[in-house]
Amino acid sequence: AGYGISSRRRFNTKKATGMQAGQYVVVLVQPEDWAFCNSESWSRPSHDRRSSSSSLRQAFGIHPQCANCITPPQPNNNHNPNWLRHIKSHLQSAPWAIVGEIGLDRNTHFKSFFASHQHPTFLLQLRLATELHRPVSIHSVKADGTLVEILQTEIAEKRGLPPTICLHSFSGSMETLQRIIRIVEQSNTKHHNAAGNSQSKCRVFVGFNA
């Protein structure tokens, strides 16, 4: 959907005139974007190509590059921050929405708030996706080792993983990808989330840049 009023206006024009693919995911990456795709203005998506509005699926999250725009969770504070409660509310209002794009980015412009903002923000969102049984889109740049450690810890502590993990524009090594797949395979026994609902096996999808 882009950033700013002009980008969103162009997106809405394209949305109204029709799109080519069967379904799109519109990713909202910072708090001021979330109300743009709330459940009141978007209906349940379908695969009907004749309806452009019904082919759009929302994704709510804090992108790692935007993580410094929110107050990071405090280590000894057991209360969820306001921004996480807002994401959860949007997701609960739109059962078809996913969590994303979230993740970790150690690029030069963003590594200064990697430990303070990105890491704890990603962890809370990953656990929210697991709790609500929602697919998650993960962005990982120069942080694959940390991503692997987080996934391993979630399994070791029996928290589980979301039902679907999409590694967006994956640029890591084949070895790293194989490690992630092995971790997911370890988690693929039936378990129950915090709400007591049975969760099915986690699946991994990988997207590569052309």
Coordinates of N, CA and C in Angstrom, one line a residue:
A1 N 0.8 -1.2 0.0 CA 0.0 0.0 0.0 C 0.9 1.3 0.0
G2 N 2.1 1.1 0.3 CA 3.0 2.3 0.2 C 3.0 3.1 1.5
Y3 N 3.7 4.2 1.5 CA 3.8 5.1 2.6 C 3.1 6.4 2.2
G4 N 2.4 7.1 3.1 CA 1.9 8.4 2.9 C 0.6 8.4 2.1
I5 N -0.1 9.5 2.1 CA -1.4 9.7 1.5 C -1.4 9.4 0.0
S6 N -0.4 10.0 -0.7 CA -0.4 9.8 -2.2 C -0.2 8.4 -2.6
S7 N 0.7 7.6 -1.9 CA 0.9 6.2 -2.2 C -0.4 5.4 -2.0
R8 N -1.0 5.7 -0.9 CA -2.2 5.0 -0.6 C -3.4 5.3 -1.6
R9 N -3.4 6.6 -2.0 CA -4.4 6.9 -3.0 C -4.2 6.2 -4.3
R10 N -2.9 6.0 -4.7 CA -2.7 5.3 -5.9 C -3.0 3.8 -5.7
F11 N -2.7 3.3 -4.5 CA -3.1 1.9 -4.3 C -4.6 1.7 -4.3
N12 N -5.3 2.6 -3.7 CA -6.8 2.4 -3.7 C -7.4 2.5 -5.1
T13 N -6.7 3.3 -6.0 CA -7.2 3.4 -7.4 C -7.0 2.1 -8.1
K14 N -5.8 1.5 -7.9 CA -5.5 0.2 -8.5 C -6.4 -0.9 -7.9
K15 N -6.7 -0.8 -6.6 CA -7.6 -1.8 -5.9 C -9.0 -1.7 -6.5
A16 N -9.4 -0.5 -6.8 CA -10.8 -0.3 -7.4 C -10.9 -0.8 -8.8
T17 N -9.8 -0.7 -9.6 CA -9.9 -1.0 -11.0 C -9.5 -2.5 -11.3
G18 N -9.1 -3.2 -10.3 CA -8.9 -4.6 -10.5 C -7.4 -4.9 -10.5
M19 N -7.0 -6.1 -10.1 CA -5.6 -6.6 -10.1 C -5.6 -8.0 -10.7
Q20 N -4.4 -8.4 -11.0 CA -4.2 -9.6 -11.8 C -4.1 -10.9 -11.0
A21 N -3.5 -10.9 -9.9 CA -3.3 -12.1 -9.1 C -4.6 -12.5 -8.4
G22 N -4.6 -13.8 -7.9 CA -5.8 -14.2 -7.2 C -6.0 -13.7 -5.9
Q23 N -4.8 -13.4 -5.2 CA -4.9 -12.8 -3.8 C -3.6 -12.1 -3.5
Y24 N -3.8 -11.0 -2.8 CA -2.6 -10.1 -2.4 C -2.6 -10.0 -0.9
V25 N -1.4 -9.9 -0.3 CA -1.3 -9.5 1.1 C -0.8 -8.1 1.2
V26 N -1.6 -7.2 1.8 CA -1.2 -5.8 2.0 C -0.6 -5.7 3.4
V27 N 0.7 -5.4 3.5 CA 1.5 -5.4 4.7 C 1.5 -4.0 5.4
L28 N 1.1 -4.0 6.6 CA 1.1 -2.7 7.4 C 2.2 -2.8 8.4
V29 N 3.2 -2.0 8.3 CA 4.4 -2.2 9.0 C 4.7 -1.3 10.2
Q30 N 3.8 -0.4 10.5 CA 3.9 0.5 11.6 C 2.6 1.0 12.1
P31 N 2.5 1.4 13.3 CA 1.1 1.7 13.9 C 0.2 2.6 13.1
E32 N 0.8 3.7 12.5 CA -0.1 4.6 11.8 C -0.7 4.0 10.6
D33 N -0.2 2.9 10.1 CA -0.8 2.2 9.0 C -1.9 1.3 9.3
W34 N -2.0 0.8 10.5 CA -2.9 -0.3 10.8 C -4.4 0.0 10.6
A35 N -4.8 1.3 10.9 CA -6.2 1.6 10.7 C -6.6 1.7 9.2
F36 N -5.6 1.8 8.4 CA -5.9 1.9 6.9 C -6.5 0.6 6.4
C37 N -6.2 -0.5 7.0 CA -6.7 -1.8 6.6 C -7.5 -2.5 7.7
N38 N -8.3 -1.8 8.4 CA -9.0 -2.4 9.5 C -10.1 -3.3 9.0
S39 N -10.7 -4.1 9.8 CA -11.7 -5.0 9.4 C -13.0 -4.4 8.9
E40 N -13.3 -3.2 9.4 CA -14.5 -2.5 9.0 C -14.5 -2.1 7.5
S41 N -13.3 -1.9 7.0 CA -13.3 -1.4 5.6 C -12.9 -2.5 4.6
W42 N -12.5 -3.7 5.1 CA -12.1 -4.8 4.2 C -13.0 -6.0 4.6
S43 N -13.4 -6.7 3.6 CA -14.2 -7.9 3.8 C -13.3 -9.2 3.8
R44 N -13.9 -10.3 4.1 CA -13.2 -11.6 4.1 C -12.7 -11.9 2.7
P45 N -11.4 -12.2 2.6 CA -10.8 -12.4 1.3 C -11.3 -13.7 0.7
S46 N -11.3 -13.8 -0.7 CA -11.7 -15.0 -1.4 C -10.8 -15.2 -2.6
H47 N -10.9 -16.2 -3.3 CA -10.1 -16.4 -4.5 C -10.9 -16.0 -5.8
D48 N -11.9 -15.3 -5.6 CA -12.7 -14.8 -6.8 C -12.0 -13.7 -7.4
R49 N -11.5 -13.9 -8.6 CA -10.7 -12.8 -9.3 C -11.6 -11.7 -9.8
R50 N -12.9 -12.0 -9.8 CA -13.8 -10.9 -10.3 C -14.0 -9.8 -9.3
S51 N -13.6 -10.1 -8.1 CA -13.8 -9.1 -7.0 C -12.4 -8.7 -6.5
S52 N -12.0 -7.4 -6.8 CA -10.7 -7.0 -6.4 C -10.6 -6.8 -4.9
S53 N -11.7 -6.3 -4.3 CA -11.6 -6.0 -2.8 C -11.5 -7.3 -2.0
S54 N -12.1 -8.4 -2.5 CA -12.1 -9.6 -1.8 C -10.8 -10.4 -1.9
S55 N -9.9 -10.0 -2.8 CA -8.7 -10.7 -3.0 C -7.5 -10.1 -2.1
L56 N -7.9 -9.2 -1.2 CA -6.8 -8.6 -0.4 C -6.9 -9.1 1.0
R57 N -5.7 -9.4 1.5 CA -5.6 -9.9 2.9 C -4.7 -9.0 3.7
Q58 N -5.1 -8.6 4.9 CA -4.3 -7.7 5.7 C -3.2 -8.5 6.4
A59 N -2.1 -7.7 6.7 CA -1.0 -8.2 7.5 C -0.6 -7.1 8.5
F60 N -0.6 -7.4 9.8 CA -0.3 -6.3 10.8 C 0.9 -6.7 11.5
G61 N 1.8 -5.7 11.7 CA 3.0 -5.9 12.4 C 3.9 -4.7 12.5
I62 N 5.0 -4.9 13.2 CA 6.1 -3.9 13.3 C 7.3 -4.4 12.5
H63 N 7.6 -3.8 11.4 CA 8.8 -4.2 10.6 C 10.0 -3.8 11.4
P64 N 11.1 -4.7 11.3 CA 12.3 -4.4 12.1 C 12.9 -3.0 11.8
Q65 N 12.8 -2.6 10.5 CA 13.3 -1.2 10.2 C 12.5 -0.1 10.8
C66 N 11.3 -0.4 11.3 CA 10.4 0.6 11.9 C 10.3 0.4 13.5
A67 N 11.1 -0.6 14.0 CA 11.0 -0.9 15.4 C 11.3 0.2 16.3
N68 N 12.1 1.2 15.9 CA 12.5 2.3 16.8 C 11.4 3.3 16.9
C69 N 10.2 3.1 16.2 CA 9.1 4.0 16.2 C 8.2 3.7 17.4
I70 N 8.4 2.6 18.1 CA 7.6 2.2 19.2 C 8.4 2.1 20.5
T71 N 7.8 2.1 21.6 CA 8.5 1.8 22.9 C 8.7 0.4 23.0
P72 N 10.0 0.0 23.2 CA 10.3 -1.5 23.3 C 9.8 -2.1 24.6
P73 N 9.5 -3.3 24.6 CA 9.0 -4.0 25.8 C 10.2 -4.0 26.8
Q74 N 9.9 -3.9 28.1 CA 10.9 -3.9 29.1 C 11.1 -5.3 29.6
P75 N 12.4 -5.7 29.9 CA 12.7 -7.1 30.2 C 11.9 -7.6 31.4
N76 N 11.7 -6.8 32.5 CA 11.1 -7.2 33.7 C 9.6 -6.9 33.8
N77 N 9.1 -6.4 32.7 CA 7.6 -6.0 32.7 C 6.8 -7.1 32.1
N78 N 5.9 -7.7 32.8 CA 5.1 -8.8 32.3 C 3.8 -8.3 31.6
H79 N 3.6 -7.0 31.5 CA 2.5 -6.4 30.8 C 2.8 -6.2 29.3
N80 N 1.9 -6.6 28.4 CA 2.1 -6.3 27.0 C 2.0 -4.8 26.7
P81 N 2.9 -4.3 25.9 CA 2.9 -2.9 25.5 C 1.6 -2.6 24.7
N82 N 1.2 -1.3 24.7 CA 0.0 -0.9 24.0 C 0.0 -1.3 22.5
W83 N 1.1 -1.1 21.8 CA 1.2 -1.4 20.4 C 0.9 -2.9 20.1
L84 N 1.3 -3.8 21.0 CA 1.0 -5.2 20.8 C -0.5 -5.5 21.1
R85 N -1.1 -4.8 22.0 CA -2.5 -5.0 22.3 C -3.3 -4.5 21.0
H86 N -2.8 -3.5 20.4 CA -3.5 -2.9 19.2 C -3.4 -3.9 18.0
I87 N -2.2 -4.5 17.8 CA -2.0 -5.5 16.8 C -3.0 -6.7 17.1
K88 N -3.0 -7.2 18.3 CA -3.9 -8.3 18.7 C -5.3 -8.0 18.4
S89 N -5.8 -6.7 18.7 CA -7.1 -6.3 18.5 C -7.5 -6.4 17.0
H90 N -6.6 -5.9 16.1 CA -6.8 -5.9 14.7 C -6.9 -7.3 14.2
L91 N -6.0 -8.2 14.7 CA -6.0 -9.6 14.2 C -7.3 -10.3 14.7
Q92 N -7.7 -10.0 15.9 CA -8.9 -10.7 16.3 C -10.2 -10.2 15.6
S93 N -10.1 -9.0 15.1 CA -11.2 -8.4 14.3 C -11.2 -8.9 12.8
A94 N -10.1 -9.4 12.4 CA -9.9 -10.0 11.1 C -9.3 -11.3 11.1
P95 N -10.1 -12.4 11.3 CA -9.5 -13.7 11.5 C -8.7 -14.2 10.3
W96 N -8.8 -13.6 9.1 CA -8.1 -14.0 7.9 C -6.7 -13.2 7.8
A97 N -6.5 -12.3 8.7 CA -5.3 -11.5 8.6 C -4.1 -12.3 9.2
I98 N -2.9 -11.9 8.7 CA -1.6 -12.5 9.2 C -0.8 -11.6 9.9
V99 N 0.3 -12.1 10.5 CA 1.2 -11.2 11.3 C 2.5 -10.9 10.4
G100 N 2.7 -9.7 10.2 CA 3.9 -9.4 9.4 C 3.8 -7.9 8.8
E101 N 4.8 -7.5 8.3 CA 6.1 -8.2 8.2 C 6.9 -7.9 9.4
I102 N 7.4 -8.9 10.1 CA 8.2 -8.8 11.3 C 9.5 -9.4 11.1
G103 N 10.5 -9.2 12.0 CA 11.8 -9.8 11.8 C 12.9 -9.1 12.5
L104 N 14.1 -9.3 11.8 CA 15.3 -8.7 12.3 C 16.2 -8.2 11.2
D105 N 16.8 -7.1 11.4 CA 17.6 -6.4 10.3 C 18.9 -5.8 10.9
R106 N 20.0 -6.4 10.6 CA 21.3 -5.8 11.1 C 22.0 -5.0 10.1
N107 N 21.3 -4.5 9.1 CA 22.0 -3.6 8.2 C 22.5 -2.3 8.9
T108 N 23.4 -1.7 8.2 CA 24.0 -0.5 8.9 C 23.1 0.5 9.4
H109 N 22.0 0.8 8.7 CA 21.1 1.9 9.1 C 20.2 1.5 10.3
F110 N 20.1 0.2 10.6 CA 19.2 -0.3 11.6 C 19.8 -1.0 12.8
K111 N 21.1 -1.3 12.7 CA 21.7 -2.2 13.7 C 21.8 -1.5 15.1
S112 N 21.7 -0.1 15.1 CA 21.9 0.6 16.3 C 20.7 0.3 17.3
F113 N 19.6 -0.1 16.8 CA 18.5 -0.5 17.7 C 18.1 -2.0 17.5
F114 N 19.0 -2.8 17.1 CA 18.8 -4.2 16.9 C 18.4 -4.9 18.3
A115 N 19.3 -4.7 19.3 CA 19.1 -5.4 20.5 C 18.0 -4.7 21.4
S116 N 18.0 -3.4 21.3 CA 17.1 -2.7 22.2 C 15.6 -2.7 21.7
H117 N 15.4 -2.7 20.4 CA 14.0 -2.6 19.9 C 13.6 -3.9 19.0
Q118 N 14.5 -4.2 18.1 CA 14.1 -5.2 17.1 C 13.9 -6.6 17.7
H119 N 14.9 -7.0 18.5 CA 14.8 -8.4 19.1 C 13.6 -8.6 20.0
P120 N 13.4 -7.7 21.0 CA 12.2 -8.0 21.8 C 10.9 -7.8 21.1
T121 N 10.8 -6.9 20.1 CA 9.6 -6.6 19.4 C 9.3 -7.8 18.5
F122 N 10.3 -8.4 17.8 CA 10.1 -9.6 17.0 C 9.6 -10.7 17.9
L123 N 10.2 -10.9 19.0 CA 9.8 -12.1 19.8 C 8.4 -12.0 20.3
L124 N 7.9 -10.8 20.7 CA 6.5 -10.7 21.1 C 5.6 -11.0 20.0
Q125 N 5.9 -10.5 18.8 CA 5.0 -10.7 17.7 C 5.0 -12.1 17.2
L126 N 6.1 -12.8 17.3 CA 6.2 -14.2 16.9 C 5.3 -15.0 17.8
R127 N 5.4 -14.7 19.1 CA 4.6 -15.4 20.1 C 3.1 -15.1 19.9
L128 N 2.8 -13.9 19.5 CA 1.4 -13.5 19.3 C 0.8 -14.3 18.1
A129 N 1.6 -14.5 17.1 CA 1.2 -15.3 15.9 C 1.0 -16.7 16.3
T130 N 1.8 -17.2 17.2 CA 1.6 -18.6 17.7 C 0.3 -18.7 18.5
E131 N 0.1 -17.7 19.4 CA -1.0 -17.7 20.3 C -2.3 -17.7 19.4
L132 N -2.4 -16.8 18.4 CA -3.6 -16.7 17.6 C -3.6 -17.6 16.4
H133 N -2.6 -18.4 16.3 CA -2.6 -19.4 15.2 C -2.7 -18.7 13.8
R134 N -1.8 -17.8 13.6 CA -1.8 -17.0 12.4 C -0.4 -17.2 11.6
P135 N -0.5 -17.2 10.3 CA 0.8 -17.2 9.5 C 1.6 -16.0 9.8
V136 N 2.9 -16.1 9.6 CA 3.8 -15.0 9.9 C 4.7 -14.8 8.8
S137 N 5.0 -13.5 8.4 CA 6.0 -13.2 7.3 C 7.2 -12.6 8.0
I138 N 8.3 -13.2 7.8 CA 9.6 -12.9 8.5 C 10.6 -12.3 7.6
H139 N 11.1 -11.1 8.0 CA 12.2 -10.4 7.3 C 13.4 -10.6 8.1
S140 N 14.5 -11.2 7.5 CA 15.7 -11.4 8.2 C 16.9 -11.0 7.3
V141 N 17.6 -10.0 7.7 CA 18.8 -9.5 7.0 C 20.0 -9.4 7.9
K142 N 21.0 -10.2 7.6 CA 22.3 -10.3 8.4 C 22.0 -10.7 9.9
A143 N 20.9 -11.4 10.1 CA 20.5 -11.8 11.4 C 20.0 -13.2 11.5
D144 N 20.5 -14.1 10.5 CA 19.9 -15.4 10.5 C 20.3 -16.2 11.7
G145 N 21.5 -16.0 12.3 CA 22.0 -16.7 13.5 C 21.0 -16.4 14.6
T146 N 20.7 -15.2 14.8 CA 19.7 -14.8 15.9 C 18.4 -15.4 15.6
L147 N 17.9 -15.4 14.4 CA 16.6 -16.0 14.1 C 16.6 -17.4 14.4
V148 N 17.6 -18.2 14.1 CA 17.7 -19.6 14.4 C 17.7 -19.8 15.9
E149 N 18.4 -19.0 16.6 CA 18.4 -19.1 18.1 C 17.1 -18.9 18.7
I150 N 16.3 -17.9 18.2 CA 15.0 -17.6 18.7 C 14.1 -18.8 18.5
L151 N 14.1 -19.3 17.3 CA 13.2 -20.4 16.9 C 13.5 -21.6 17.8
Q152 N 14.8 -21.9 18.0 CA 15.3 -23.0 18.8 C 14.8 -22.9 20.2
T153 N 14.9 -21.6 20.8 CA 14.5 -21.4 22.1 C 13.0 -21.5 22.3
E154 N 12.2 -21.1 21.3 CA 10.7 -21.2 21.4 C 10.3 -22.7 21.5
I155 N 11.0 -23.5 20.7 CA 10.7 -25.0 20.7 C 11.2 -25.6 22.1
A156 N 12.4 -25.2 22.5 CA 13.0 -25.8 23.7 C 12.1 -25.4 24.9
E157 N 11.5 -24.2 24.9 CA 10.7 -23.8 26.0 C 9.2 -24.2 25.8
K158 N 8.9 -25.0 24.8 CA 7.6 -25.6 24.5 C 6.6 -24.5 24.2
R159 N 6.9 -23.4 23.6 CA 6.0 -22.4 23.3 C 5.3 -22.7 21.9
G160 N 6.0 -23.4 21.1 CA 5.5 -23.7 19.7 C 5.9 -22.6 18.7
L161 N 5.4 -22.8 17.5 CA 5.6 -21.8 16.4 C 4.3 -21.6 15.7
P162 N 4.2 -20.5 14.9 CA 3.0 -20.2 14.1 C 2.7 -21.3 13.1
P163 N 1.5 -21.4 12.6 CA 1.2 -22.5 11.7 C 1.9 -22.4 10.4
T164 N 2.3 -21.2 10.0 CA 3.0 -21.0 8.7 C 4.0 -19.9 8.9
I165 N 5.3 -20.2 8.5 CA 6.3 -19.2 8.5 C 6.8 -18.9 7.0
C166 N 6.7 -17.7 6.6 CA 7.2 -17.3 5.3 C 8.4 -16.5 5.5
L167 N 9.5 -17.0 5.0 CA 10.8 -16.3 5.0 C 10.8 -15.3 3.8
H168 N 10.5 -14.1 4.0 CA 10.4 -13.1 2.9 C 11.8 -12.7 2.4
S169 N 11.9 -12.8 1.1 CA 13.2 -12.4 0.4 C 14.4 -13.0 1.1
F170 N 14.4 -14.3 1.3 CA 15.5 -14.9 2.1 C 16.8 -14.8 1.3
S171 N 17.8 -14.4 2.1 CA 19.1 -14.2 1.5 C 20.2 -14.9 2.2
G172 N 19.8 -15.8 3.2 CA 20.8 -16.6 3.9 C 21.3 -17.7 3.1
S173 N 22.2 -18.5 3.8 CA 22.8 -19.7 3.2 C 21.9 -20.9 3.2
M174 N 22.2 -21.8 2.3 CA 21.4 -23.1 2.3 C 21.5 -23.8 3.6
E175 N 22.7 -23.7 4.3 CA 22.9 -24.3 5.6 C 21.9 -23.7 6.6
T176 N 21.8 -22.4 6.6 CA 20.9 -21.8 7.5 C 19.4 -22.2 7.3
L177 N 19.0 -22.3 6.0 CA 17.7 -22.7 5.6 C 17.4 -24.1 6.1
Q178 N 18.4 -25.0 6.0 CA 18.3 -26.3 6.4 C 18.1 -26.4 7.9
R179 N 18.8 -25.6 8.6 CA 18.7 -25.5 10.1 C 17.3 -25.1 10.5
I180 N 16.8 -24.1 9.8 CA 15.4 -23.6 10.2 C 14.4 -24.7 9.9
I181 N 14.6 -25.4 8.8 CA 13.6 -26.5 8.5 C 13.7 -27.6 9.5
R182 N 14.9 -27.9 10.0 CA 15.1 -28.9 11.0 C 14.4 -28.5 12.3
I183 N 14.5 -27.2 12.6 CA 13.9 -26.7 13.9 C 12.4 -26.9 13.8
V184 N 11.8 -26.5 12.6 CA 10.4 -26.6 12.4 C 9.9 -28.0 12.4
E185 N 10.7 -28.9 11.9 CA 10.3 -30.3 11.9 C 10.3 -30.9 13.3
Q186 N 11.2 -30.3 14.2 CA 11.2 -30.8 15.6 C 9.9 -30.3 16.3
S187 N 9.4 -29.2 15.8 CA 8.2 -28.7 16.5 C 6.9 -29.3 16.0
N188 N 7.0 -30.1 14.9 CA 5.8 -30.6 14.3 C 5.2 -31.8 14.9
T189 N 5.0 -31.7 16.2 CA 4.1 -32.6 16.9 C 2.9 -31.8 17.4
K190 N 1.8 -32.4 17.5 CA 0.6 -31.7 17.9 C 0.8 -31.2 19.3
H191 N 0.4 -29.9 19.5 CA 0.5 -29.3 20.8 C -0.7 -28.3 20.9
H192 N -0.8 -27.7 22.1 CA -1.9 -26.7 22.3 C -1.3 -25.4 22.6
N193 N -2.0 -24.4 22.0 CA -1.6 -23.0 22.3 C -2.1 -22.5 23.6
A194 N -1.9 -21.2 23.9 CA -2.3 -20.7 25.2 C -3.8 -20.7 25.4
A195 N -4.6 -20.6 24.2 CA -6.0 -20.6 24.3 C -6.6 -22.0 24.4
G196 N -5.7 -23.1 24.4 CA -6.2 -24.4 24.5 C -6.7 -25.0 23.2
N197 N -6.4 -24.4 22.1 CA -6.8 -24.9 20.8 C -5.7 -25.8 20.2
S198 N -6.1 -26.9 19.6 CA -5.1 -27.8 19.0 C -4.5 -27.1 17.8
Q199 N -3.2 -27.2 17.7 CA -2.5 -26.6 16.5 C -1.9 -27.6 15.6
S200 N -2.0 -27.4 14.3 CA -1.5 -28.4 13.4 C 0.0 -28.1 13.1
K201 N 0.6 -28.9 12.2 CA 2.0 -28.7 11.9 C 2.4 -27.4 11.3
C202 N 3.5 -26.9 11.7 CA 4.0 -25.7 11.1 C 4.6 -25.9 9.7
R203 N 4.4 -25.0 8.8 CA 4.9 -25.1 7.4 C 5.8 -23.9 7.2
V204 N 6.8 -24.1 6.3 CA 7.8 -23.1 6.0 C 7.7 -22.8 4.5
F205 N 7.5 -21.5 4.1 CA 7.6 -21.1 2.7 C 8.8 -20.1 2.6
V206 N 9.5 -20.2 1.5 CA 10.7 -19.3 1.3 C 10.5 -18.5 0.0
G207 N 10.7 -17.2 0.2 CA 10.7 -16.4 -1.0 C 12.1 -15.9 -1.3
F208 N 12.5 -15.9 -2.6 CA 13.9 -15.4 -2.9 C 13.7 -14.2 -3.9
N209 N 14.7 -13.3 -3.8 CA 14.8 -12.2 -4.8 C 15.2 -12.8 -6.1
A210 N 14.6 -12.3 -7.2 CA 15.0 -12.7 -8.5 C 16.4 -12.2 -8.9

